Coordinates of C-alpha atoms in Angstrom, one line a residue:
Chain A
X1 CA -4.1 1.2 -8.6
X2 CA -6.3 1.3 -5.5
X3 CA -10.4 0.7 -4.6
X4 CA -11.7 3.6 -2.9
X5 CA -12.6 2.9 0.8
X6 CA -16.3 1.2 0.3
X7 CA -18.5 3.2 2.5
X8 CA -21.4 2.4 1.3
X9 CA -24.5 0.3 2.6
X10 CA -25.9 -3.0 0.1
X11 CA -29.1 -2.8 2.4
X12 CA -30.0 -5.9 4.1
X13 CA -31.2 -9.0 2.1
X14 CA -29.4 -11.2 3.9
X15 CA -32.2 -12.4 6.4
X16 CA -34.2 -13.8 2.9
X17 CA -31.4 -16.5 2.4
X18 CA -31.2 -20.1 3.6
X19 CA -30.2 -19.6 6.9
X20 CA -28.3 -22.9 7.2
X21 CA -26.1 -21.8 4.1
X22 CA -25.6 -18.9 5.2
X23 CA -23.7 -20.1 8.2
X24 CA -22.3 -23.0 6.4
X25 CA -20.8 -20.3 4.3
X26 CA -19.2 -18.3 7.4
X27 CA -17.8 -21.3 8.7
X28 CA -16.0 -21.6 5.8
X29 CA -14.7 -18.1 6.1
X30 CA -13.8 -18.5 9.7
X31 CA -11.8 -21.6 9.2
X32 CA -9.9 -19.1 6.5
X33 CA -10.6 -21.4 3.0
X34 CA -11.2 -19.0 -0.1
X35 CA -14.8 -18.8 -1.2
X36 CA -14.2 -19.8 -5.3
X37 CA -16.7 -18.6 -8.0
X38 CA -19.4 -21.9 -8.2
X39 CA -19.3 -21.9 -4.8
X40 CA -22.6 -20.4 -2.9
X41 CA -22.5 -17.0 -1.3
X42 CA -24.9 -14.7 0.0
X43 CA -25.9 -12.2 -2.3
X44 CA -25.0 -9.2 -0.5
X45 CA -21.2 -10.8 -0.3
X46 CA -21.5 -11.3 -4.2
X47 CA -22.6 -7.6 -4.6
X48 CA -20.1 -6.4 -2.2
X49 CA -17.4 -7.8 -4.1
X50 CA -18.6 -7.1 -7.7
X51 CA -18.8 -3.6 -6.5
X52 CA -15.8 -3.9 -4.5
X53 CA -13.5 -5.6 -7.5
X54 CA -15.0 -3.5 -10.1
X55 CA -14.2 -0.3 -8.6
X56 CA -10.7 -1.1 -8.0
X57 CA -10.8 -2.1 -12.1
X58 CA -11.8 1.5 -13.0
X59 CA -9.6 3.0 -11.0
X60 CA -6.7 1.0 -12.7
X61 CA -8.1 2.3 -15.8
X62 CA -9.0 5.9 -14.5
X63 CA -5.6 5.7 -13.1
X64 CA -3.9 6.0 -16.6
X65 CA -5.0 9.1 -17.4
X66 CA -2.9 11.5 -14.7
X67 CA -0.2 9.9 -15.1
X68 CA -0.5 9.2 -19.3
X69 CA -0.1 12.7 -19.1
X70 CA 3.6 12.6 -19.0
X71 CA 4.1 9.8 -21.1
X72 CA 5.0 12.3 -24.2
X73 CA 6.8 14.9 -21.5
X74 CA 8.8 12.3 -19.9
X75 CA 12.3 13.4 -19.0
X76 CA 14.4 10.9 -20.6
X77 CA 14.1 7.8 -22.9
X78 CA 14.6 5.6 -19.3
X79 CA 11.8 7.5 -17.6
X80 CA 9.7 7.5 -20.4
X81 CA 10.0 3.8 -21.2
X82 CA 9.5 3.0 -17.3
X83 CA 6.6 5.3 -17.4
X84 CA 4.6 3.8 -20.4
X85 CA 5.3 0.2 -19.3
X86 CA 4.0 1.2 -15.7
X87 CA 0.4 3.0 -17.3
X88 CA 0.4 -0.3 -19.2
X89 CA 0.7 -2.4 -16.6
X90 CA -2.1 -0.3 -14.8
X91 CA -4.1 -1.6 -17.9
X92 CA -3.5 -5.1 -17.4
X93 CA -4.3 -4.7 -13.5
X94 CA -7.8 -3.4 -15.0
X95 CA -8.6 -6.5 -17.3
X96 CA -7.6 -8.7 -14.7
X97 CA -9.5 -7.0 -12.4
X98 CA -12.6 -6.8 -14.2
X99 CA -11.9 -10.9 -15.2
X100 CA -12.1 -11.6 -11.3
X101 CA -15.2 -9.5 -11.2
X102 CA -16.9 -11.4 -14.1
X103 CA -16.3 -14.2 -11.6
X104 CA -19.5 -13.0 -10.1
X105 CA -21.9 -13.3 -12.7
X106 CA -21.4 -9.3 -14.0
X107 CA -20.1 -8.8 -17.6
X108 CA -17.1 -6.1 -18.3
X109 CA -19.5 -4.4 -20.5
X110 CA -21.7 -3.4 -17.5
X111 CA -19.2 -2.6 -15.3
X112 CA -17.9 -0.1 -17.6
X113 CA -20.6 1.0 -18.6
X114 CA -21.6 2.5 -15.0
X115 CA -18.4 3.6 -14.7
X116 CA -18.8 5.6 -17.8
X117 CA -22.3 6.8 -17.0
X118 CA -20.8 7.7 -13.4
X119 CA -22.9 5.3 -11.1
X120 CA -19.8 3.4 -10.2
X121 CA -17.0 4.9 -8.4
X122 CA -13.4 4.7 -8.9
X123 CA -11.0 6.0 -7.0
X124 CA -10.8 9.6 -5.7
X125 CA -7.5 10.4 -5.6
X126 CA -7.3 10.5 -9.6
X127 CA -9.5 12.8 -9.6
X128 CA -6.4 15.5 -8.9
X129 CA -4.2 16.8 -11.5
X130 CA -0.4 15.9 -12.4
X131 CA 0.9 19.5 -13.3
X132 CA 4.4 18.8 -12.9
X133 CA 7.2 15.4 -13.6
X134 CA 7.6 15.7 -10.1
X135 CA 3.7 14.2 -9.8
X136 CA 4.8 11.3 -11.6
X137 CA 7.2 10.5 -8.8
X138 CA 5.0 11.3 -5.9
X139 CA 1.8 9.2 -7.4
X140 CA 4.4 6.3 -7.4
X141 CA 5.9 7.3 -4.3
X142 CA 2.9 8.1 -2.2
X143 CA -0.5 6.9 -4.4
X144 CA 0.9 3.6 -5.2
X145 CA 2.8 3.3 -1.6
X146 CA -0.5 3.8 0.3
X147 CA -2.2 1.2 -3.0
X148 CA -0.1 -1.5 -1.6
X149 CA -1.5 -0.8 2.2
X150 CA -4.6 -1.4 1.4
X151 CA -4.1 -4.5 -1.1
X152 CA -1.3 -6.4 0.6
X153 CA -3.9 -7.6 3.4
X154 CA -6.4 -8.1 0.3
X155 CA -4.0 -10.5 -1.0
X156 CA -6.0 -12.8 2.1
X157 CA -9.2 -11.5 0.7
X158 CA -11.6 -14.5 1.3
X159 CA -12.7 -14.2 -2.6
X160 CA -10.0 -16.4 -4.0
X161 CA -9.7 -14.5 -7.5
X162 CA -9.8 -11.6 -6.2
X163 CA -6.9 -13.0 -3.6
X164 CA -4.9 -13.9 -6.4
X165 CA -5.1 -11.1 -8.4
X166 CA -3.5 -9.0 -5.7
X167 CA -0.6 -10.6 -5.5
X168 CA 0.1 -10.1 -9.0
X169 CA -0.9 -7.2 -8.7
X170 CA 1.2 -6.0 -5.3
X171 CA 4.0 -7.5 -6.8
X172 CA 3.9 -5.0 -9.6
X173 CA 2.6 -2.2 -7.4
X174 CA 5.8 -2.1 -5.3
X175 CA 8.0 -2.2 -8.1
X176 CA 6.0 1.3 -9.5
X177 CA 6.4 2.4 -5.9
X178 CA 10.1 1.7 -5.5
X179 CA 10.2 3.4 -9.2
X180 CA 8.6 6.7 -8.0
X181 CA 10.7 7.0 -4.7
X182 CA 13.4 6.8 -7.0
X183 CA 12.3 10.0 -9.4
X184 CA 11.9 11.6 -6.1
X185 CA 15.6 11.2 -5.1
X186 CA 16.7 12.2 -8.4
X187 CA 14.5 15.2 -8.0
X188 CA 15.5 15.6 -4.3
X189 CA 19.4 15.5 -5.6
X190 CA 19.0 17.7 -8.6
X191 CA 18.6 21.1 -9.0
X192 CA 16.8 23.7 -6.5
X193 CA 14.1 24.0 -9.1
X194 CA 13.9 20.2 -9.3
X195 CA 13.8 19.9 -5.5
X196 CA 11.3 22.9 -5.5
X197 CA 9.0 20.5 -7.9
X198 CA 9.0 17.9 -5.7
X199 CA 8.0 19.6 -2.2
X200 CA 5.3 21.5 -4.0
X201 CA 4.2 18.1 -5.5
X202 CA 4.3 16.4 -2.3
X203 CA 2.5 19.5 -0.7
X204 CA -0.4 19.2 -3.3
X205 CA -0.9 15.0 -3.0
X206 CA -0.4 14.8 1.2
X207 CA -3.5 15.4 2.0
X208 CA -5.7 14.0 -0.8
X209 CA -3.5 10.7 -0.6
X210 CA -4.4 10.6 3.3
X211 CA -8.2 10.2 1.7
X212 CA -7.3 7.6 -0.2
X213 CA -7.6 5.5 3.2
X214 CA -11.2 6.5 3.3
X215 CA -13.4 7.8 6.3
X216 CA -12.1 8.2 9.7
X217 CA -13.8 4.5 11.5
X218 CA -16.3 6.3 13.6
X219 CA -18.3 7.2 10.5
X220 CA -17.1 4.6 8.3
X221 CA -20.6 2.2 7.7
X222 CA -19.3 -0.6 5.9
X223 CA -16.6 -2.2 7.8
X224 CA -18.5 -4.4 10.0
X225 CA -20.0 -7.0 6.9
X226 CA -16.8 -6.4 5.2
X227 CA -14.9 -7.8 8.2
X228 CA -16.9 -10.6 9.2
X229 CA -16.5 -11.8 5.7
X230 CA -12.6 -11.3 5.5
X231 CA -12.9 -9.0 2.6
X232 CA -11.1 -6.0 4.9
X233 CA -8.9 -7.0 7.7
X234 CA -7.5 -3.5 9.0
X235 CA -9.9 -0.7 9.5
X236 CA -9.1 2.6 7.4
X237 CA -8.0 4.3 10.3
X238 CA -5.1 1.4 10.9
X239 CA -3.9 1.1 7.4
X240 CA -4.1 5.6 6.9
X241 CA -1.3 5.2 10.4
X242 CA 0.8 2.4 9.1
X243 CA 1.2 4.6 5.8
X244 CA 2.0 7.5 7.5
X245 CA 4.3 5.9 10.3
X246 CA 6.1 4.2 7.0
X247 CA 6.4 7.8 5.1
X248 CA 7.7 10.4 7.6
X249 CA 11.1 8.5 7.5
X250 CA 11.0 8.6 4.2
X251 CA 10.0 12.0 3.5
X252 CA 13.1 12.9 5.9
X253 CA 15.3 10.9 3.6
X254 CA 14.6 13.1 1.1
X255 CA 14.6 15.9 2.6
X256 CA 11.1 16.8 2.1
X257 CA 8.7 18.4 4.3
X258 CA 5.6 16.7 5.4
X259 CA 2.6 19.8 4.7
X260 CA 1.3 19.1 8.0
X261 CA 3.1 21.5 11.0
X262 CA 0.9 20.2 13.7
X263 CA 2.2 16.7 13.1
X264 CA 3.4 14.7 16.3
X265 CA 5.0 11.7 17.2
X266 CA 2.5 10.1 20.2
X267 CA 4.0 8.0 23.1
X268 CA 4.0 4.9 20.6
X269 CA 5.9 6.5 17.9
X270 CA 2.9 6.7 15.7
X271 CA 2.7 10.3 13.8
X272 CA -0.6 11.8 14.6
X273 CA -1.6 13.9 11.6
X274 CA -3.7 17.3 12.0
X275 CA -7.5 17.0 11.1
X276 CA -8.2 16.0 7.5
X277 CA -10.6 18.0 5.0
X278 CA -13.2 15.4 4.9
X279 CA -15.4 18.2 3.4
X280 CA -13.1 18.2 0.3
X281 CA -13.7 14.2 -0.1
X282 CA -16.7 14.7 0.0
X283 CA -16.8 17.2 -2.8
X284 CA -14.6 15.1 -5.2
X285 CA -16.7 11.8 -4.3
X286 CA -19.9 14.2 -5.4
X287 CA -17.9 14.9 -8.5
X288 CA -16.6 18.2 -7.7
X289 CA -12.6 17.6 -8.0
X290 CA -10.5 19.5 -10.6
X291 CA -10.3 16.6 -12.8
X292 CA -13.7 14.3 -12.0
X293 CA -15.0 16.2 -15.6
X294 CA -12.0 15.5 -17.4
X295 CA -11.5 12.0 -16.3
X296 CA -15.0 10.9 -17.1
X297 CA -15.0 12.9 -20.4
X298 CA -12.0 11.3 -21.3
X299 CA -12.4 7.6 -20.9
X300 CA -15.9 8.6 -22.4
X301 CA -14.5 9.8 -25.4
X302 CA -11.9 6.8 -26.3
X303 CA -15.0 4.7 -25.7
X304 CA -16.7 6.6 -28.2
X305 CA -14.5 6.7 -30.7
X306 CA -13.9 3.5 -30.2
X307 CA -17.0 2.1 -31.0
X308 CA -16.1 1.8 -34.9
X309 CA -13.4 -0.3 -34.0
X310 CA -14.9 -2.5 -31.9
X311 CA -18.0 -3.1 -34.2
X312 CA -15.7 -3.6 -37.3
X313 CA -13.9 -6.3 -35.3
X314 CA -17.7 -7.8 -34.3
X315 CA -19.0 -7.2 -37.9
X316 CA -15.3 -9.2 -39.3
X317 CA -16.0 -12.1 -36.7
X318 CA -19.3 -12.3 -37.6
X319 CA -18.3 -12.5 -41.7
X320 CA -15.5 -15.0 -40.9
X321 CA -17.9 -17.4 -39.2
X322 CA -20.4 -17.5 -42.0
X323 CA -17.8 -18.0 -44.1
X324 CA -16.3 -20.9 -42.4
X325 CA -19.9 -22.2 -42.1
X326 CA -20.8 -21.9 -46.2
X327 CA -17.3 -23.5 -46.7
X328 CA -18.1 -26.4 -44.3
X329 CA -21.4 -27.3 -45.1
X330 CA -20.2 -27.1 -49.7
Chain B
X1 CA 17.5 30.1 -21.1
X2 CA 16.8 27.1 -23.7
X3 CA 19.2 24.2 -24.0
X4 CA 21.8 24.7 -27.4
X5 CA 21.4 22.0 -29.7
X6 CA 24.2 18.9 -29.7
X7 CA 26.1 18.6 -32.9
X8 CA 26.6 15.6 -34.2
X9 CA 29.8 14.3 -36.5
X10 CA 27.4 12.2 -39.2
X11 CA 29.6 10.2 -40.4
X12 CA 28.2 7.0 -42.6
X13 CA 28.1 4.7 -39.2
X14 CA 26.5 7.8 -36.7
X15 CA 24.3 8.5 -39.4
X16 CA 22.8 5.2 -40.6
X17 CA 22.4 4.4 -36.8
X18 CA 20.6 7.8 -36.1
X19 CA 18.3 7.1 -38.9
X20 CA 17.1 4.1 -37.8
X21 CA 17.1 5.3 -34.2
X22 CA 14.7 8.2 -35.1
X23 CA 12.5 6.2 -36.9
X24 CA 12.0 3.8 -33.4
X25 CA 11.8 6.4 -31.2
X26 CA 9.1 8.6 -33.2
X27 CA 7.1 5.8 -34.0
X28 CA 7.1 4.4 -30.4
X29 CA 6.5 8.4 -29.2
X30 CA 3.5 8.2 -32.0
X31 CA 2.2 4.9 -30.5
X32 CA 2.7 6.0 -26.5
X33 CA -0.2 8.6 -27.2
X34 CA -2.6 6.6 -27.8
X35 CA -2.2 5.2 -23.9
X36 CA -5.5 5.4 -22.1
X37 CA -7.3 6.2 -24.9
X38 CA -7.6 3.2 -27.1
X39 CA -10.3 1.7 -28.7
X40 CA -10.3 -1.3 -26.3
X41 CA -8.5 -1.9 -23.2
X42 CA -6.4 -4.8 -25.2
X43 CA -5.5 -2.5 -27.7
X44 CA -4.2 0.1 -25.0
X45 CA -1.7 -2.9 -23.9
X46 CA -0.6 -4.0 -27.6
X47 CA 0.0 0.0 -28.5
X48 CA 2.1 0.1 -25.7
X49 CA 3.9 -2.8 -26.3
X50 CA 4.7 -2.0 -29.7
X51 CA 5.6 1.3 -28.5
X52 CA 8.0 -0.3 -26.1
X53 CA 9.6 -2.6 -28.2
X54 CA 10.6 0.3 -31.0
X55 CA 11.7 3.0 -27.7
X56 CA 14.0 0.0 -26.8
X57 CA 14.8 -0.5 -30.4
X58 CA 15.9 3.6 -29.9
X59 CA 17.6 2.9 -27.2
X60 CA 20.0 0.4 -28.5
X61 CA 20.5 2.4 -31.4
X62 CA 21.7 5.7 -30.0
X63 CA 23.6 4.2 -27.4
X64 CA 25.3 2.5 -30.5
X65 CA 25.6 5.7 -32.9
X66 CA 27.2 8.0 -29.4
X67 CA 29.5 5.0 -29.3
X68 CA 30.6 5.0 -32.8
X69 CA 30.5 9.0 -32.9
X70 CA 32.8 9.4 -29.5
X71 CA 31.9 12.6 -28.9
X72 CA 30.3 12.2 -25.4
X73 CA 26.9 12.4 -26.9
X74 CA 24.5 9.9 -25.6
X75 CA 20.9 8.3 -25.9
X76 CA 19.4 11.3 -24.3
X77 CA 21.2 13.9 -25.8
X78 CA 20.1 12.8 -29.3
X79 CA 17.0 12.4 -28.6
X80 CA 16.1 15.9 -26.6
X81 CA 18.8 18.3 -28.1
X82 CA 18.4 17.9 -31.8
X83 CA 16.2 19.5 -33.4
X84 CA 13.3 19.0 -36.6
X85 CA 16.2 19.4 -39.3
X86 CA 18.4 17.3 -36.9
X87 CA 16.1 14.1 -36.8
X88 CA 16.7 11.8 -39.5
X89 CA 13.2 9.4 -39.1
X90 CA 11.0 8.4 -42.1
X91 CA 8.2 10.9 -42.7
X92 CA 5.5 8.1 -42.2
X93 CA 6.6 7.4 -39.1
X94 CA 6.0 11.3 -37.7
X95 CA 2.4 11.3 -39.2
X96 CA -0.2 12.2 -36.7
X97 CA -1.9 9.0 -35.6
X98 CA -5.6 10.5 -36.9
X99 CA -7.9 7.4 -36.0
X100 CA -7.3 3.9 -35.3
X101 CA -7.3 2.8 -39.1
X102 CA -4.8 5.4 -39.9
X103 CA -2.3 4.3 -36.7
X104 CA -2.8 0.7 -37.8
X105 CA -1.8 1.3 -41.5
X106 CA 0.8 3.1 -40.6
X107 CA 2.2 0.3 -38.3
X108 CA 1.7 -2.0 -40.5
X109 CA 3.6 -0.6 -43.4
X110 CA 6.4 0.2 -41.8
X111 CA 6.5 -3.2 -39.1
X112 CA 5.9 -4.9 -43.1
X113 CA 9.1 -3.2 -44.0
X114 CA 10.8 -3.7 -40.7
X115 CA 10.8 -7.1 -40.3
X116 CA 12.0 -8.0 -43.8
X117 CA 14.8 -5.4 -43.1
X118 CA 15.8 -6.3 -39.2
X119 CA 16.2 -10.2 -40.9
X120 CA 18.2 -9.1 -43.4
X121 CA 20.6 -7.0 -41.0
X122 CA 20.8 -9.9 -38.8
X123 CA 23.6 -10.9 -41.3
X124 CA 25.4 -7.7 -41.1
X125 CA 29.2 -7.3 -40.6
X126 CA 28.7 -4.9 -37.9
X127 CA 28.4 -7.4 -34.7
X128 CA 26.2 -4.4 -32.7
X129 CA 23.9 -4.1 -35.6
X130 CA 23.8 -7.4 -35.9
X131 CA 22.4 -8.1 -32.9
X132 CA 20.3 -5.3 -32.8
X133 CA 18.5 -6.8 -35.7
X134 CA 18.4 -10.3 -33.8
X135 CA 16.0 -8.9 -31.4
X136 CA 14.2 -6.3 -33.2
X137 CA 12.9 -8.7 -35.8
X138 CA 11.5 -10.8 -33.1
X139 CA 9.2 -7.7 -32.0
X140 CA 9.1 -6.7 -35.8
X141 CA 7.4 -10.1 -36.8
X142 CA 4.4 -9.5 -34.0
X143 CA 3.6 -5.6 -34.8
X144 CA 3.4 -7.2 -38.5
X145 CA 0.8 -10.0 -37.2
X146 CA -1.0 -7.2 -34.6
X147 CA -1.3 -5.0 -37.3
X148 CA -2.1 -7.0 -40.1
X149 CA -5.1 -8.8 -38.8
X150 CA -6.6 -4.8 -37.6
X151 CA -6.2 -3.6 -41.9
X152 CA -7.9 -7.3 -42.3
X153 CA -10.7 -6.8 -39.9
X154 CA -11.3 -3.0 -40.3
X155 CA -11.0 -3.1 -44.2
X156 CA -13.2 -6.4 -44.2
X157 CA -15.7 -5.2 -40.9
X158 CA -17.8 -2.4 -41.4
X159 CA -18.8 0.5 -44.4
X160 CA -17.1 2.9 -42.0
X161 CA -14.2 0.9 -41.0
X162 CA -13.6 0.3 -44.7
X163 CA -13.4 3.8 -45.5
X164 CA -11.6 5.0 -42.8
X165 CA -8.8 1.8 -43.3
X166 CA -9.4 3.2 -47.4
X167 CA -8.8 6.8 -46.8
X168 CA -5.6 5.7 -44.2
X169 CA -3.8 3.6 -46.7
X170 CA -5.0 6.4 -49.7
X171 CA -3.2 9.4 -47.4
X172 CA -0.1 7.5 -46.4
X173 CA 1.0 5.4 -49.4
X174 CA 3.4 8.5 -50.8
X175 CA 5.0 8.1 -47.5
X176 CA 6.2 4.8 -48.5
X177 CA 8.6 4.6 -50.9
X178 CA 11.3 6.5 -48.4
X179 CA 11.7 3.2 -46.9
X180 CA 13.7 1.8 -49.6
X181 CA 15.8 5.0 -50.8
X182 CA 19.6 4.8 -50.4
X183 CA 21.9 7.5 -50.5
X184 CA 25.8 8.1 -51.1
X185 CA 26.5 7.2 -47.4
X186 CA 24.5 4.6 -47.1
X187 CA 25.6 2.9 -50.3
X188 CA 29.0 2.5 -49.1
X189 CA 28.1 1.1 -45.9
X190 CA 25.9 -1.6 -48.3
X191 CA 28.4 -2.6 -50.2
X192 CA 30.9 -3.1 -47.0
X193 CA 28.7 -5.5 -45.6
X194 CA 27.9 -3.5 -42.7
X195 CA 24.1 -2.4 -43.8
X196 CA 21.8 -4.3 -46.5
X197 CA 20.0 -2.6 -49.7
X198 CA 16.5 -1.6 -48.7
X199 CA 15.6 -1.7 -52.8
X200 CA 16.1 -5.3 -52.6
X201 CA 13.4 -5.8 -50.1
X202 CA 10.7 -4.3 -51.9
X203 CA 9.1 -6.9 -54.0
X204 CA 8.4 -8.9 -50.8
X205 CA 7.1 -5.9 -49.0
X206 CA 5.2 -4.8 -51.7
X207 CA 3.9 -8.8 -51.9
X208 CA 3.1 -8.6 -48.1
X209 CA 1.0 -5.4 -48.3
X210 CA -0.7 -6.8 -51.5
X211 CA -1.6 -9.6 -50.1
X212 CA -3.4 -8.0 -46.6
X213 CA -4.8 -5.1 -48.6
X214 CA -6.6 -7.7 -50.6
X215 CA -7.4 -10.3 -48.1
X216 CA -8.9 -7.0 -46.4
X217 CA -10.7 -5.5 -49.7
X218 CA -9.4 -2.5 -50.2
X219 CA -7.4 -0.9 -52.9
X220 CA -3.4 -0.1 -53.1
X221 CA -3.6 3.8 -54.4
X222 CA -2.8 4.2 -57.7
X223 CA -0.7 7.1 -57.9
X224 CA 3.1 6.0 -57.6
X225 CA 4.3 9.5 -56.3
X226 CA 6.7 9.0 -53.4
X227 CA 7.3 11.9 -50.6
X228 CA 11.1 12.2 -49.6
X229 CA 13.1 14.0 -47.0
X230 CA 12.8 12.7 -43.9
X231 CA 16.5 11.0 -44.1
X232 CA 17.8 14.7 -44.9
X233 CA 15.9 16.3 -42.1
X234 CA 13.0 18.5 -44.4
X235 CA 10.3 16.9 -42.5
X236 CA 6.6 17.4 -42.0
X237 CA 5.0 20.2 -40.1
X238 CA 3.9 17.5 -37.6
X239 CA 7.3 16.7 -36.4
X240 CA 8.0 19.9 -34.6
X241 CA 4.8 19.6 -32.6
X242 CA 5.9 16.1 -31.8
X243 CA 9.7 17.0 -30.8
X244 CA 8.6 20.3 -28.9
X245 CA 6.5 18.0 -26.7
X246 CA 9.2 15.1 -26.0
X247 CA 11.6 17.9 -25.9
X248 CA 9.8 20.2 -23.3
X249 CA 11.5 19.5 -19.7
X250 CA 15.3 19.3 -20.9
X251 CA 14.9 22.4 -23.1
X252 CA 13.4 24.2 -19.8
X253 CA 15.3 23.0 -17.4
X254 CA 18.5 23.0 -18.9
X255 CA 21.6 20.8 -17.6
X256 CA 19.4 18.9 -15.1
X257 CA 19.6 15.4 -14.3
X258 CA 16.0 13.2 -14.3

């Protein structure tokens, strides 16, 4: 669904690499050529992308949990089918992205293990709980909306497999976003209780959604190299601003109030938000969000309880292979 | 204030459609419980796929039942505003997921039947049921393939998976007989060419099941005692819990549109 703005540094190992190749590589990037899996690339480029794509994949997979929480309680058969299909899409995105990450030389198994051990990150937004049905609408409307803001530029990312994956993912995400907004429209046109449910969900999700774009530009360590490599094309603050400006009229249309009384429109027409509580963001990143433990526990449980199934499949495949070999030898 | 249950005029054809709709909804709901928790991501996709197929079948059948009944009910009223005693699904499909072997065995036993059933129903004299059958048959064929492949892998996999798969068939076997039972109302529909007699499918079903069970190095349970009751609303204790979850929003906010 969304890759957290990537701010940890890779360390600078670029100095030891072949200078001529590195400059050729940069020239290709500058000429807007796509880098493909078998092309030479700096180790740090490979590492940055492996981390970013796999974090993105982990986010899709962990992101199945908060929405999956409502599949069995969806309030109509149409909503139930749409939600199940949506969560299934997310799983598909995860698989697709793991495959893109694997083209950089790390196996899916290794990447998943890093997530399960807590070493690899996934988007913090999924560490918040889905308490009511309105949260499902709000996630589609805002979380998927924010994801799209971030991912559309990634369709032009310099790394071919990632860019191509993003084209498909963005199409599905924009469908999810419209679906979420439609849930919100229905709630806001419904009973007073439903409208209150919608407002309450917006109140709870607004600030965490703004945090999805990552720390403000002044403190973001990572952007320079990523920009040079055309992995990142807009800064965190630019994307956040775009998102807010697009969302304010939508909230107005719904008759909902954005929970930021200090928000004002500046002379350029941009909506300027009040300060974001970055301490909360740091706490959630550090594992202290309301659902961090639950999310990891659920993924670990699925993984551990599924171990005997995966082992059985392997054992059967082995048996079959040796039977075929034995038959062929006869 | 909780919303009251709807009343349903269960004429033979309405009841016939509702029974098949309930089978599909309840099994689809069970499969959807796996979403995000399956043993492998590929299986998350596959279980959701089968769940979506079944949900789709349920919606078409409910919509048809509502049309035939003509009392202003609709798919959501049937799904969300009937209680346990009004549900008409097979006991098999409401059985809890248990482990993956149990889920797959339940799926296999049902799909191996549904595939034959829908294929036969394609020649129903009722054009709506025949059309639903044509779509459902394609879906069921995939469900048979997917679940039977897993039964073989699990049965002939490791010692643990073999034990789990054998337990699954031992526990579920008594719920398979109900698929072939017919009551007086259904007999009339069969005579009119609207429905098919499921008893005529039994030997082919058993052949498919026996073939897969043998390939999986499992054995069929010896007991031929079969539980009945789902078709008349005498369910296991499990269904009430499933419905309390499925229906929670509709019951909490009576009359709201979602």
